[in-house]
Amino acid sequence: MDAWTPEDAAGKAEAGSTLAERTYLQLREDIITAKLVPGTPLRESELMRRLDVGRTPVREALLRLQRDGFVDVNGRRGTFVTNIDISDLSAIYEARARIESWATRLAAERLREPERREAQGLLAELAAFSSPPEREPLLALDRRIHRFIYRAAKNSYLYDTLDHYHNLSLRILHVATRRFPELMLGLDAVLHEQTQMLEAVCRGDGETAERIALHHVLSFEQDVRKII
């Protein structure tokens, strides 16, 4: 396997310097974090004004977001943030569960010392959270932990796939916790599972890391199903 460093993946999504790339990243983040909720109309003129960019970067960004599954373009009705339904939840988490748990095993098996120190720093941040943890800071840290695992697996193709699926599932998480505040009660469990998973990765215990990661991914889907 060709040499591949965490820096290759860490900077990949943010590395683009073009206006279209920055426009795409900003709109994608607004959709993922539900600042632009499902069903929101996306009018070019409004986006140009809000993001202070021209028409071409907006159109290029919308085309990419359409390919990602975040935007629906209809010639008659216009362009909208895609809706979320229960079939999306099942399909995304079904795809993500096995791939991500396998990547977590790989991370445990391939971890290097600089990454072990990074994992220990993440563990310290998890330990610093009060109970119950605040929603936005915890979701932000959870996202960083998942990206760390993807990088530590040292497979760029796997990273790209997992990054895409995680972005889709993260949007579901943001939307669901806003609509159903009772889901917030499970955030303490997130802290516990992420801690156990990172500890297993640090000690090179791939089997335990994989098992915890699988449960971590599937448990949210199960919690949502109990409510819907």
mmCIF file with all atom_site columns, C-alpha atoms in Angstrom:
data_model
loop_
_atom_site.group_PDB
_atom_site.id
_atom_site.type_symbol
_atom_site.label_atom_id
_atom_site.label_alt_id
_atom_site.label_comp_id
_atom_site.label_asym_id
_atom_site.label_entity_id
_atom_site.label_seq_id
_atom_site.pdbx_PDB_ins_code
_atom_site.Cartn_x
_atom_site.Cartn_y
_atom_site.Cartn_z
_atom_site.occupancy
_atom_site.B_iso_or_equiv
_atom_site.pdbx_formal_charge
_atom_site.auth_seq_id
_atom_site.auth_comp_id
_atom_site.auth_asym_id
_atom_site.auth_atom_id
_atom_site.pdbx_PDB_model_num
ATOM 1   C CA . MET A 1 1   ? 0.000   0.000  0.000   1.00 0.00 ? 1   MET A CA 1
ATOM 2   C CA . ASP A 1 2   ? 1.329   3.442  -0.907  1.00 0.00 ? 2   ASP A CA 1
ATOM 3   C CA . ALA A 1 3   ? 2.357   5.709  1.937   1.00 0.00 ? 3   ALA A CA 1
ATOM 4   C CA . TRP A 1 4   ? -0.583  7.749  3.167   1.00 0.00 ? 4   TRP A CA 1
ATOM 5   C CA . THR A 1 5   ? -0.517  10.139 6.058   1.00 0.00 ? 5   THR A CA 1
ATOM 6   C CA . PRO A 1 6   ? -3.290  11.521 8.264   1.00 0.00 ? 6   PRO A CA 1
ATOM 7   C CA . GLU A 1 7   ? -2.555  14.950 6.829   1.00 0.00 ? 7   GLU A CA 1
ATOM 8   C CA . ASP A 1 8   ? -3.654  13.710 3.395   1.00 0.00 ? 8   ASP A CA 1
ATOM 9   C CA . ALA A 1 9   ? -7.147  13.065 4.700   1.00 0.00 ? 9   ALA A CA 1
ATOM 10  C CA . ALA A 1 10  ? -7.365  15.776 7.331   1.00 0.00 ? 10  ALA A CA 1
ATOM 11  C CA . GLY A 1 11  ? -6.876  18.541 4.835   1.00 0.00 ? 11  GLY A CA 1
ATOM 12  C CA . LYS A 1 12  ? -8.645  16.963 1.921   1.00 0.00 ? 12  LYS A CA 1
ATOM 13  C CA . ALA A 1 13  ? -12.147 18.355 2.386   1.00 0.00 ? 13  ALA A CA 1
ATOM 14  C CA . GLU A 1 14  ? -10.937 21.810 3.393   1.00 0.00 ? 14  GLU A CA 1
ATOM 15  C CA . ALA A 1 15  ? -7.975  22.033 1.035   1.00 0.00 ? 15  ALA A CA 1
ATOM 16  C CA . GLY A 1 16  ? -9.805  23.544 -1.921  1.00 0.00 ? 16  GLY A CA 1
ATOM 17  C CA . SER A 1 17  ? -8.935  27.185 -2.374  1.00 0.00 ? 17  SER A CA 1
ATOM 18  C CA . THR A 1 18  ? -11.472 28.039 -5.082  1.00 0.00 ? 18  THR A CA 1
ATOM 19  C CA . LEU A 1 19  ? -14.541 30.104 -4.367  1.00 0.00 ? 19  LEU A CA 1
ATOM 20  C CA . ALA A 1 20  ? -16.763 27.248 -5.518  1.00 0.00 ? 20  ALA A CA 1
ATOM 21  C CA . GLU A 1 21  ? -15.096 24.894 -3.035  1.00 0.00 ? 21  GLU A CA 1
ATOM 22  C CA . ARG A 1 22  ? -15.553 27.292 -0.148  1.00 0.00 ? 22  ARG A CA 1
ATOM 23  C CA . THR A 1 23  ? -19.157 27.909 -1.165  1.00 0.00 ? 23  THR A CA 1
ATOM 24  C CA . TYR A 1 24  ? -19.779 24.172 -1.282  1.00 0.00 ? 24  TYR A CA 1
ATOM 25  C CA . LEU A 1 25  ? -18.223 23.583 2.139   1.00 0.00 ? 25  LEU A CA 1
ATOM 26  C CA . GLN A 1 26  ? -20.215 26.406 3.730   1.00 0.00 ? 26  GLN A CA 1
ATOM 27  C CA . LEU A 1 27  ? -23.534 25.249 2.287   1.00 0.00 ? 27  LEU A CA 1
ATOM 28  C CA . ARG A 1 28  ? -22.801 21.632 3.177   1.00 0.00 ? 28  ARG A CA 1
ATOM 29  C CA . GLU A 1 29  ? -22.051 22.611 6.767   1.00 0.00 ? 29  GLU A CA 1
ATOM 30  C CA . ASP A 1 30  ? -25.253 24.650 6.995   1.00 0.00 ? 30  ASP A CA 1
ATOM 31  C CA . ILE A 1 31  ? -27.239 21.649 5.761   1.00 0.00 ? 31  ILE A CA 1
ATOM 32  C CA . ILE A 1 32  ? -25.473 19.123 8.014   1.00 0.00 ? 32  ILE A CA 1
ATOM 33  C CA . THR A 1 33  ? -26.016 21.236 11.130  1.00 0.00 ? 33  THR A CA 1
ATOM 34  C CA . ALA A 1 34  ? -29.647 21.942 10.138  1.00 0.00 ? 34  ALA A CA 1
ATOM 35  C CA . LYS A 1 35  ? -29.172 25.688 9.806   1.00 0.00 ? 35  LYS A CA 1
ATOM 36  C CA . LEU A 1 36  ? -30.777 24.941 6.453   1.00 0.00 ? 36  LEU A CA 1
ATOM 37  C CA . VAL A 1 37  ? -33.489 22.474 7.456   1.00 0.00 ? 37  VAL A CA 1
ATOM 38  C CA . PRO A 1 38  ? -34.905 19.761 5.158   1.00 0.00 ? 38  PRO A CA 1
ATOM 39  C CA . GLY A 1 39  ? -37.214 21.272 2.548   1.00 0.00 ? 39  GLY A CA 1
ATOM 40  C CA . THR A 1 40  ? -35.593 24.712 2.583   1.00 0.00 ? 40  THR A CA 1
ATOM 41  C CA . PRO A 1 41  ? -35.726 26.330 -0.890  1.00 0.00 ? 41  PRO A CA 1
ATOM 42  C CA . LEU A 1 42  ? -32.290 27.249 -2.199  1.00 0.00 ? 42  LEU A CA 1
ATOM 43  C CA . ARG A 1 43  ? -32.599 30.272 -4.465  1.00 0.00 ? 43  ARG A CA 1
ATOM 44  C CA . GLU A 1 44  ? -29.451 31.277 -6.294  1.00 0.00 ? 44  GLU A CA 1
ATOM 45  C CA . SER A 1 45  ? -29.949 35.012 -5.790  1.00 0.00 ? 45  SER A CA 1
ATOM 46  C CA . GLU A 1 46  ? -30.420 34.617 -2.029  1.00 0.00 ? 46  GLU A CA 1
ATOM 47  C CA . LEU A 1 47  ? -27.392 32.337 -1.717  1.00 0.00 ? 47  LEU A CA 1
ATOM 48  C CA . MET A 1 48  ? -25.257 34.728 -3.748  1.00 0.00 ? 48  MET A CA 1
ATOM 49  C CA . ARG A 1 49  ? -26.209 37.578 -1.429  1.00 0.00 ? 49  ARG A CA 1
ATOM 50  C CA . ARG A 1 50  ? -25.832 35.612 1.807   1.00 0.00 ? 50  ARG A CA 1
ATOM 51  C CA . LEU A 1 51  ? -22.466 34.066 0.878   1.00 0.00 ? 51  LEU A CA 1
ATOM 52  C CA . ASP A 1 52  ? -21.216 37.093 -1.052  1.00 0.00 ? 52  ASP A CA 1
ATOM 53  C CA . VAL A 1 53  ? -20.290 35.074 -4.148  1.00 0.00 ? 53  VAL A CA 1
ATOM 54  C CA . GLY A 1 54  ? -21.237 35.024 -7.815  1.00 0.00 ? 54  GLY A CA 1
ATOM 55  C CA . ARG A 1 55  ? -23.674 32.765 -9.620  1.00 0.00 ? 55  ARG A CA 1
ATOM 56  C CA . THR A 1 56  ? -21.104 30.280 -10.943 1.00 0.00 ? 56  THR A CA 1
ATOM 57  C CA . PRO A 1 57  ? -19.715 29.202 -7.517  1.00 0.00 ? 57  PRO A CA 1
ATOM 58  C CA . VAL A 1 58  ? -23.275 28.780 -6.213  1.00 0.00 ? 58  VAL A CA 1
ATOM 59  C CA . ARG A 1 59  ? -24.311 26.620 -9.165  1.00 0.00 ? 59  ARG A CA 1
ATOM 60  C CA . GLU A 1 60  ? -21.194 24.473 -8.920  1.00 0.00 ? 60  GLU A CA 1
ATOM 61  C CA . ALA A 1 61  ? -21.733 24.025 -5.185  1.00 0.00 ? 61  ALA A CA 1
ATOM 62  C CA . LEU A 1 62  ? -25.386 23.041 -5.663  1.00 0.00 ? 62  LEU A CA 1
ATOM 63  C CA . LEU A 1 63  ? -24.449 20.451 -8.271  1.00 0.00 ? 63  LEU A CA 1
ATOM 64  C CA . ARG A 1 64  ? -21.961 18.858 -5.874  1.00 0.00 ? 64  ARG A CA 1
ATOM 65  C CA . LEU A 1 65  ? -24.488 18.906 -3.056  1.00 0.00 ? 65  LEU A CA 1
ATOM 66  C CA . GLN A 1 66  ? -27.001 17.239 -5.337  1.00 0.00 ? 66  GLN A CA 1
ATOM 67  C CA . ARG A 1 67  ? -24.521 14.435 -6.023  1.00 0.00 ? 67  ARG A CA 1
ATOM 68  C CA . ASP A 1 68  ? -23.910 14.146 -2.273  1.00 0.00 ? 68  ASP A CA 1
ATOM 69  C CA . GLY A 1 69  ? -27.620 13.673 -1.615  1.00 0.00 ? 69  GLY A CA 1
ATOM 70  C CA . PHE A 1 70  ? -28.099 16.952 0.270   1.00 0.00 ? 70  PHE A CA 1
ATOM 71  C CA . VAL A 1 71  ? -29.921 18.888 -2.449  1.00 0.00 ? 71  VAL A CA 1
ATOM 72  C CA . ASP A 1 72  ? -32.844 18.067 -4.728  1.00 0.00 ? 72  ASP A CA 1
ATOM 73  C CA . VAL A 1 73  ? -32.988 19.928 -8.048  1.00 0.00 ? 73  VAL A CA 1
ATOM 74  C CA . ASN A 1 74  ? -36.373 19.959 -9.778  1.00 0.00 ? 74  ASN A CA 1
ATOM 75  C CA . GLY A 1 75  ? -36.719 21.885 -13.018 1.00 0.00 ? 75  GLY A CA 1
ATOM 76  C CA . ARG A 1 76  ? -40.264 22.989 -12.248 1.00 0.00 ? 76  ARG A CA 1
ATOM 77  C CA . ARG A 1 77  ? -40.315 23.320 -8.480  1.00 0.00 ? 77  ARG A CA 1
ATOM 78  C CA . GLY A 1 78  ? -36.794 24.639 -7.961  1.00 0.00 ? 78  GLY A CA 1
ATOM 79  C CA . THR A 1 79  ? -33.914 23.564 -5.714  1.00 0.00 ? 79  THR A CA 1
ATOM 80  C CA . PHE A 1 80  ? -34.432 22.399 -2.122  1.00 0.00 ? 80  PHE A CA 1
ATOM 81  C CA . VAL A 1 81  ? -32.561 20.830 0.763   1.00 0.00 ? 81  VAL A CA 1
ATOM 82  C CA . THR A 1 82  ? -33.501 17.156 0.591   1.00 0.00 ? 82  THR A CA 1
ATOM 83  C CA . ASN A 1 83  ? -35.997 15.761 3.066   1.00 0.00 ? 83  ASN A CA 1
ATOM 84  C CA . ILE A 1 84  ? -35.196 12.936 5.477   1.00 0.00 ? 84  ILE A CA 1
ATOM 85  C CA . ASP A 1 85  ? -37.384 9.880  5.969   1.00 0.00 ? 85  ASP A CA 1
ATOM 86  C CA . ILE A 1 86  ? -37.117 6.596  7.834   1.00 0.00 ? 86  ILE A CA 1
ATOM 87  C CA . SER A 1 87  ? -35.778 4.757  4.781   1.00 0.00 ? 87  SER A CA 1
ATOM 88  C CA . ASP A 1 88  ? -32.839 7.211  4.667   1.00 0.00 ? 88  ASP A CA 1
ATOM 89  C CA . LEU A 1 89  ? -32.115 6.458  8.307   1.00 0.00 ? 89  LEU A CA 1
ATOM 90  C CA . SER A 1 90  ? -32.083 2.695  7.735   1.00 0.00 ? 90  SER A CA 1
ATOM 91  C CA . ALA A 1 91  ? -30.053 2.764  4.521   1.00 0.00 ? 91  ALA A CA 1
ATOM 92  C CA . ILE A 1 92  ? -27.370 5.147  5.779   1.00 0.00 ? 92  ILE A CA 1
ATOM 93  C CA . TYR A 1 93  ? -26.834 3.440  9.118   1.00 0.00 ? 93  TYR A CA 1
ATOM 94  C CA . GLU A 1 94  ? -26.932 -0.019 7.537   1.00 0.00 ? 94  GLU A CA 1
ATOM 95  C CA . ALA A 1 95  ? -24.160 0.990  5.155   1.00 0.00 ? 95  ALA A CA 1
ATOM 96  C CA . ARG A 1 96  ? -22.179 2.825  7.783   1.00 0.00 ? 96  ARG A CA 1
ATOM 97  C CA . ALA A 1 97  ? -22.286 0.324  10.629  1.00 0.00 ? 97  ALA A CA 1
ATOM 98  C CA . ARG A 1 98  ? -20.128 -2.450 9.183   1.00 0.00 ? 98  ARG A CA 1
ATOM 99  C CA . ILE A 1 99  ? -17.743 -0.188 7.277   1.00 0.00 ? 99  ILE A CA 1
ATOM 100 C CA . GLU A 1 100 ? -17.091 2.105  10.219  1.00 0.00 ? 100 GLU A CA 1
ATOM 101 C CA . SER A 1 101 ? -16.642 -0.689 12.733  1.00 0.00 ? 101 SER A CA 1
ATOM 102 C CA . TRP A 1 102 ? -14.108 -2.317 10.401  1.00 0.00 ? 102 TRP A CA 1
ATOM 103 C CA . ALA A 1 103 ? -12.284 1.007  10.022  1.00 0.00 ? 103 ALA A CA 1
ATOM 104 C CA . THR A 1 104 ? -12.115 1.258  13.824  1.00 0.00 ? 104 THR A CA 1
ATOM 105 C CA . ARG A 1 105 ? -10.467 -2.162 13.973  1.00 0.00 ? 105 ARG A CA 1
ATOM 106 C CA . LEU A 1 106 ? -7.960  -1.011 11.352  1.00 0.00 ? 106 LEU A CA 1
ATOM 107 C CA . ALA A 1 107 ? -7.274  2.135  13.362  1.00 0.00 ? 107 ALA A CA 1
ATOM 108 C CA . ALA A 1 108 ? -6.470  0.051  16.435  1.00 0.00 ? 108 ALA A CA 1
ATOM 109 C CA . GLU A 1 109 ? -4.165  -2.196 14.414  1.00 0.00 ? 109 GLU A CA 1
ATOM 110 C CA . ARG A 1 110 ? -2.386  0.624  12.569  1.00 0.00 ? 110 ARG A CA 1
ATOM 111 C CA . LEU A 1 111 ? -2.129  3.284  15.257  1.00 0.00 ? 111 LEU A CA 1
ATOM 112 C CA . ARG A 1 112 ? 1.189   5.093  15.524  1.00 0.00 ? 112 ARG A CA 1
ATOM 113 C CA . GLU A 1 113 ? 2.571   6.945  18.502  1.00 0.00 ? 113 GLU A CA 1
ATOM 114 C CA . PRO A 1 114 ? 1.669   10.495 17.340  1.00 0.00 ? 114 PRO A CA 1
ATOM 115 C CA . GLU A 1 115 ? -1.901  9.294  16.759  1.00 0.00 ? 115 GLU A CA 1
ATOM 116 C CA . ARG A 1 116 ? -1.964  7.621  20.162  1.00 0.00 ? 116 ARG A CA 1
ATOM 117 C CA . ARG A 1 117 ? -1.114  10.973 21.718  1.00 0.00 ? 117 ARG A CA 1
ATOM 118 C CA . GLU A 1 118 ? -3.889  12.584 19.671  1.00 0.00 ? 118 GLU A CA 1
ATOM 119 C CA . ALA A 1 119 ? -6.340  9.933  20.906  1.00 0.00 ? 119 ALA A CA 1
ATOM 120 C CA . GLN A 1 120 ? -5.293  10.570 24.481  1.00 0.00 ? 120 GLN A CA 1
ATOM 121 C CA . GLY A 1 121 ? -5.997  14.261 23.956  1.00 0.00 ? 121 GLY A CA 1
ATOM 122 C CA . LEU A 1 122 ? -9.490  13.403 22.713  1.00 0.00 ? 122 LEU A CA 1
ATOM 123 C CA . LEU A 1 123 ? -10.003 11.198 25.770  1.00 0.00 ? 123 LEU A CA 1
ATOM 124 C CA . ALA A 1 124 ? -9.062  14.117 27.995  1.00 0.00 ? 124 ALA A CA 1
ATOM 125 C CA . GLU A 1 125 ? -11.658 16.293 26.256  1.00 0.00 ? 125 GLU A CA 1
ATOM 126 C CA . LEU A 1 126 ? -14.317 13.617 26.738  1.00 0.00 ? 126 LEU A CA 1
ATOM 127 C CA . ALA A 1 127 ? -13.461 13.370 30.432  1.00 0.00 ? 127 ALA A CA 1
ATOM 128 C CA . ALA A 1 128 ? -13.832 17.135 30.824  1.00 0.00 ? 128 ALA A CA 1
ATOM 129 C CA . PHE A 1 129 ? -17.510 17.148 29.832  1.00 0.00 ? 129 PHE A CA 1
ATOM 130 C CA . SER A 1 130 ? -20.005 17.735 32.597  1.00 0.00 ? 130 SER A CA 1
ATOM 131 C CA . SER A 1 131 ? -23.128 15.601 32.943  1.00 0.00 ? 131 SER A CA 1
ATOM 132 C CA . PRO A 1 132 ? -25.432 16.053 31.167  1.00 0.00 ? 132 PRO A CA 1
ATOM 133 C CA . PRO A 1 133 ? -23.174 17.268 28.337  1.00 0.00 ? 133 PRO A CA 1
ATOM 134 C CA . GLU A 1 134 ? -24.145 20.219 26.149  1.00 0.00 ? 134 GLU A CA 1
ATOM 135 C CA . ARG A 1 135 ? -25.464 19.210 22.749  1.00 0.00 ? 135 ARG A CA 1
ATOM 136 C CA . GLU A 1 136 ? -23.419 21.281 20.283  1.00 0.00 ? 136 GLU A CA 1
ATOM 137 C CA . PRO A 1 137 ? -19.964 20.903 21.906  1.00 0.00 ? 137 PRO A CA 1
ATOM 138 C CA . LEU A 1 138 ? -20.479 17.158 22.263  1.00 0.00 ? 138 LEU A CA 1
ATOM 139 C CA . LEU A 1 139 ? -21.601 16.725 18.647  1.00 0.00 ? 139 LEU A CA 1
ATOM 140 C CA . ALA A 1 140 ? -18.572 18.720 17.500  1.00 0.00 ? 140 ALA A CA 1
ATOM 141 C CA . LEU A 1 141 ? -16.199 16.523 19.525  1.00 0.00 ? 141 LEU A CA 1
ATOM 142 C CA . ASP A 1 142 ? -17.978 13.367 18.366  1.00 0.00 ? 142 ASP A CA 1
ATOM 143 C CA . ARG A 1 143 ? -17.400 14.475 14.785  1.00 0.00 ? 143 ARG A CA 1
ATOM 144 C CA . ARG A 1 144 ? -13.682 15.024 15.431  1.00 0.00 ? 144 ARG A CA 1
ATOM 145 C CA . ILE A 1 145 ? -13.384 11.581 17.003  1.00 0.00 ? 145 ILE A CA 1
ATOM 146 C CA . HIS A 1 146 ? -14.975 9.898  14.006  1.00 0.00 ? 146 HIS A CA 1
ATOM 147 C CA . ARG A 1 147 ? -12.650 11.776 11.628  1.00 0.00 ? 147 ARG A CA 1
ATOM 148 C CA . PHE A 1 148 ? -9.686  10.740 13.759  1.00 0.00 ? 148 PHE A CA 1
ATOM 149 C CA . ILE A 1 149 ? -10.679 7.079  13.442  1.00 0.00 ? 149 ILE A CA 1
ATOM 150 C CA . TYR A 1 150 ? -11.062 7.412  9.671   1.00 0.00 ? 150 TYR A CA 1
ATOM 151 C CA . ARG A 1 151 ? -7.593  8.938  9.388   1.00 0.00 ? 151 ARG A CA 1
ATOM 152 C CA . ALA A 1 152 ? -6.000  6.395  11.715  1.00 0.00 ? 152 ALA A CA 1
ATOM 153 C CA . ALA A 1 153 ? -7.310  3.546  9.535   1.00 0.00 ? 153 ALA A CA 1
ATOM 154 C CA . LYS A 1 154 ? -4.867  4.816  6.862   1.00 0.00 ? 154 LYS A CA 1
ATOM 155 C CA . ASN A 1 155 ? -6.941  4.066  3.795   1.00 0.00 ? 155 ASN A CA 1
ATOM 156 C CA . SER A 1 156 ? -7.869  7.104  1.709   1.00 0.00 ? 156 SER A CA 1
ATOM 157 C CA . TYR A 1 157 ? -10.689 5.315  -0.157  1.00 0.00 ? 157 TYR A CA 1
ATOM 158 C CA . LEU A 1 158 ? -12.206 4.185  3.114   1.00 0.00 ? 158 LEU A CA 1
ATOM 159 C CA . TYR A 1 159 ? -11.855 7.709  4.510   1.00 0.00 ? 159 TYR A CA 1
ATOM 160 C CA . ASP A 1 160 ? -13.775 9.273  1.617   1.00 0.00 ? 160 ASP A CA 1
ATOM 161 C CA . THR A 1 161 ? -16.589 6.735  1.890   1.00 0.00 ? 161 THR A CA 1
ATOM 162 C CA . LEU A 1 162 ? -16.963 7.062  5.648   1.00 0.00 ? 162 LEU A CA 1
ATOM 163 C CA . ASP A 1 163 ? -16.712 10.842 5.566   1.00 0.00 ? 163 ASP A CA 1
ATOM 164 C CA . HIS A 1 164 ? -19.644 10.959 3.140   1.00 0.00 ? 164 HIS A CA 1
ATOM 165 C CA . TYR A 1 165 ? -21.809 8.564  5.135   1.00 0.00 ? 165 TYR A CA 1
ATOM 166 C CA . HIS A 1 166 ? -21.008 10.297 8.385   1.00 0.00 ? 166 HIS A CA 1
ATOM 167 C CA . ASN A 1 167 ? -21.981 13.683 6.954   1.00 0.00 ? 167 ASN A CA 1
ATOM 168 C CA . LEU A 1 168 ? -25.343 12.238 5.918   1.00 0.00 ? 168 LEU A CA 1
ATOM 169 C CA . SER A 1 169 ? -25.930 10.622 9.297   1.00 0.00 ? 169 SER A CA 1
ATOM 170 C CA . LEU A 1 170 ? -24.741 13.715 11.167  1.00 0.00 ? 170 LEU A CA 1
ATOM 171 C CA . ARG A 1 171 ? -27.453 15.738 9.459   1.00 0.00 ? 171 ARG A CA 1
ATOM 172 C CA . ILE A 1 172 ? -30.024 13.187 10.610  1.00 0.00 ? 172 ILE A CA 1
ATOM 173 C CA . LEU A 1 173 ? -28.608 13.489 14.124  1.00 0.00 ? 173 LEU A CA 1
ATOM 174 C CA . HIS A 1 174 ? -28.883 17.293 14.155  1.00 0.00 ? 174 HIS A CA 1
ATOM 175 C CA . VAL A 1 175 ? -32.417 17.266 12.748  1.00 0.00 ? 175 VAL A CA 1
ATOM 176 C CA . ALA A 1 176 ? -33.619 14.441 15.008  1.00 0.00 ? 176 ALA A CA 1
ATOM 177 C CA . THR A 1 177 ? -32.291 15.911 18.262  1.00 0.00 ? 177 THR A CA 1
ATOM 178 C CA . ARG A 1 178 ? -34.006 19.206 17.472  1.00 0.00 ? 178 ARG A CA 1
ATOM 179 C CA . ARG A 1 179 ? -37.333 17.562 16.681  1.00 0.00 ? 179 ARG A CA 1
ATOM 180 C CA . PHE A 1 180 ? -37.124 15.032 19.516  1.00 0.00 ? 180 PHE A CA 1
ATOM 181 C CA . PRO A 1 181 ? -35.326 16.588 22.519  1.00 0.00 ? 181 PRO A CA 1
ATOM 182 C CA . GLU A 1 182 ? -35.712 13.313 24.434  1.00 0.00 ? 182 GLU A CA 1
ATOM 183 C CA . LEU A 1 183 ? -32.906 11.907 22.275  1.00 0.00 ? 183 LEU A CA 1
ATOM 184 C CA . MET A 1 184 ? -30.592 14.186 24.228  1.00 0.00 ? 184 MET A CA 1
ATOM 185 C CA . LEU A 1 185 ? -30.960 11.835 27.180  1.00 0.00 ? 185 LEU A CA 1
ATOM 186 C CA . GLY A 1 186 ? -28.664 9.395  25.388  1.00 0.00 ? 186 GLY A CA 1
ATOM 187 C CA . LEU A 1 187 ? -25.700 11.769 25.157  1.00 0.00 ? 187 LEU A CA 1
ATOM 188 C CA . ASP A 1 188 ? -24.138 10.428 28.353  1.00 0.00 ? 188 ASP A CA 1
ATOM 189 C CA . ALA A 1 189 ? -23.992 7.036  26.649  1.00 0.00 ? 189 ALA A CA 1
ATOM 190 C CA . VAL A 1 190 ? -22.194 8.651  23.703  1.00 0.00 ? 190 VAL A CA 1
ATOM 191 C CA . LEU A 1 191 ? -19.493 9.927  26.062  1.00 0.00 ? 191 LEU A CA 1
ATOM 192 C CA . HIS A 1 192 ? -19.073 6.487  27.607  1.00 0.00 ? 192 HIS A CA 1
ATOM 193 C CA . GLU A 1 193 ? -18.920 4.618  24.282  1.00 0.00 ? 193 GLU A CA 1
ATOM 194 C CA . GLN A 1 194 ? -16.513 7.051  22.671  1.00 0.00 ? 194 GLN A CA 1
ATOM 195 C CA . THR A 1 195 ? -14.248 6.769  25.713  1.00 0.00 ? 195 THR A CA 1
ATOM 196 C CA . GLN A 1 196 ? -14.286 2.966  25.633  1.00 0.00 ? 196 GLN A CA 1
ATOM 197 C CA . MET A 1 197 ? -13.697 2.919  21.882  1.00 0.00 ? 197 MET A CA 1
ATOM 198 C CA . LEU A 1 198 ? -10.710 5.276  21.994  1.00 0.00 ? 198 LEU A CA 1
ATOM 199 C CA . GLU A 1 199 ? -9.193  3.378  24.918  1.00 0.00 ? 199 GLU A CA 1
ATOM 200 C CA . ALA A 1 200 ? -9.467  0.130  22.923  1.00 0.00 ? 200 ALA A CA 1
ATOM 201 C CA . VAL A 1 201 ? -7.878  1.790  19.888  1.00 0.00 ? 201 VAL A CA 1
ATOM 202 C CA . CYS A 1 202 ? -5.015  3.134  22.023  1.00 0.00 ? 202 CYS A CA 1
ATOM 203 C CA . ARG A 1 203 ? -4.168  -0.289 23.411  1.00 0.00 ? 203 ARG A CA 1
ATOM 204 C CA . GLY A 1 204 ? -4.415  -1.926 19.965  1.00 0.00 ? 204 GLY A CA 1
ATOM 205 C CA . ASP A 1 205 ? -7.479  -4.025 20.823  1.00 0.00 ? 205 ASP A CA 1
ATOM 206 C CA . GLY A 1 206 ? -9.076  -4.163 17.388  1.00 0.00 ? 206 GLY A CA 1
ATOM 207 C CA . GLU A 1 207 ? -11.772 -6.681 18.294  1.00 0.00 ? 207 GLU A CA 1
ATOM 208 C CA . THR A 1 208 ? -13.134 -4.607 21.188  1.00 0.00 ? 208 THR A CA 1
ATOM 209 C CA . ALA A 1 209 ? -12.839 -1.361 19.246  1.00 0.00 ? 209 ALA A CA 1
ATOM 210 C CA . GLU A 1 210 ? -14.788 -2.840 16.345  1.00 0.00 ? 210 GLU A CA 1
ATOM 211 C CA . ARG A 1 211 ? -17.547 -4.156 18.624  1.00 0.00 ? 211 ARG A CA 1
ATOM 212 C CA . ILE A 1 212 ? -17.988 -0.834 20.428  1.00 0.00 ? 212 ILE A CA 1
ATOM 213 C CA . ALA A 1 213 ? -17.995 1.115  17.168  1.00 0.00 ? 213 ALA A CA 1
ATOM 214 C CA . LEU A 1 214 ? -20.691 -1.140 15.716  1.00 0.00 ? 214 LEU A CA 1
ATOM 215 C CA . HIS A 1 215 ? -22.932 -0.618 18.738  1.00 0.00 ? 215 HIS A CA 1
ATOM 216 C CA . HIS A 1 216 ? -22.206 3.124  18.759  1.00 0.00 ? 216 HIS A CA 1
ATOM 217 C CA . VAL A 1 217 ? -23.392 3.545  15.168  1.00 0.00 ? 217 VAL A CA 1
ATOM 218 C CA . LEU A 1 218 ? -26.487 1.359  15.464  1.00 0.00 ? 218 LEU A CA 1
ATOM 219 C CA . SER A 1 219 ? -27.699 2.589  18.855  1.00 0.00 ? 219 SER A CA 1
ATOM 220 C CA . PHE A 1 220 ? -28.721 6.008  17.538  1.00 0.00 ? 220 PHE A CA 1
ATOM 221 C CA . GLU A 1 221 ? -30.865 4.483  14.805  1.00 0.00 ? 221 GLU A CA 1
ATOM 222 C CA . GLN A 1 222 ? -32.527 2.268  17.410  1.00 0.00 ? 222 GLN A CA 1
ATOM 223 C CA . ASP A 1 223 ? -33.198 5.271  19.670  1.00 0.00 ? 223 ASP A CA 1
ATOM 224 C CA . VAL A 1 224 ? -34.802 7.213  16.811  1.00 0.00 ? 224 VAL A CA 1
ATOM 225 C CA . ARG A 1 225 ? -36.985 4.250  15.862  1.00 0.00 ? 225 ARG A CA 1
ATOM 226 C CA . LYS A 1 226 ? -38.331 4.060  19.411  1.00 0.00 ? 226 LYS A CA 1
ATOM 227 C CA . ILE A 1 227 ? -39.590 7.634  19.109  1.00 0.00 ? 227 ILE A CA 1
ATOM 228 C CA . ILE A 1 228 ? -40.857 7.803  15.522  1.00 0.00 ? 228 ILE A CA 1
#
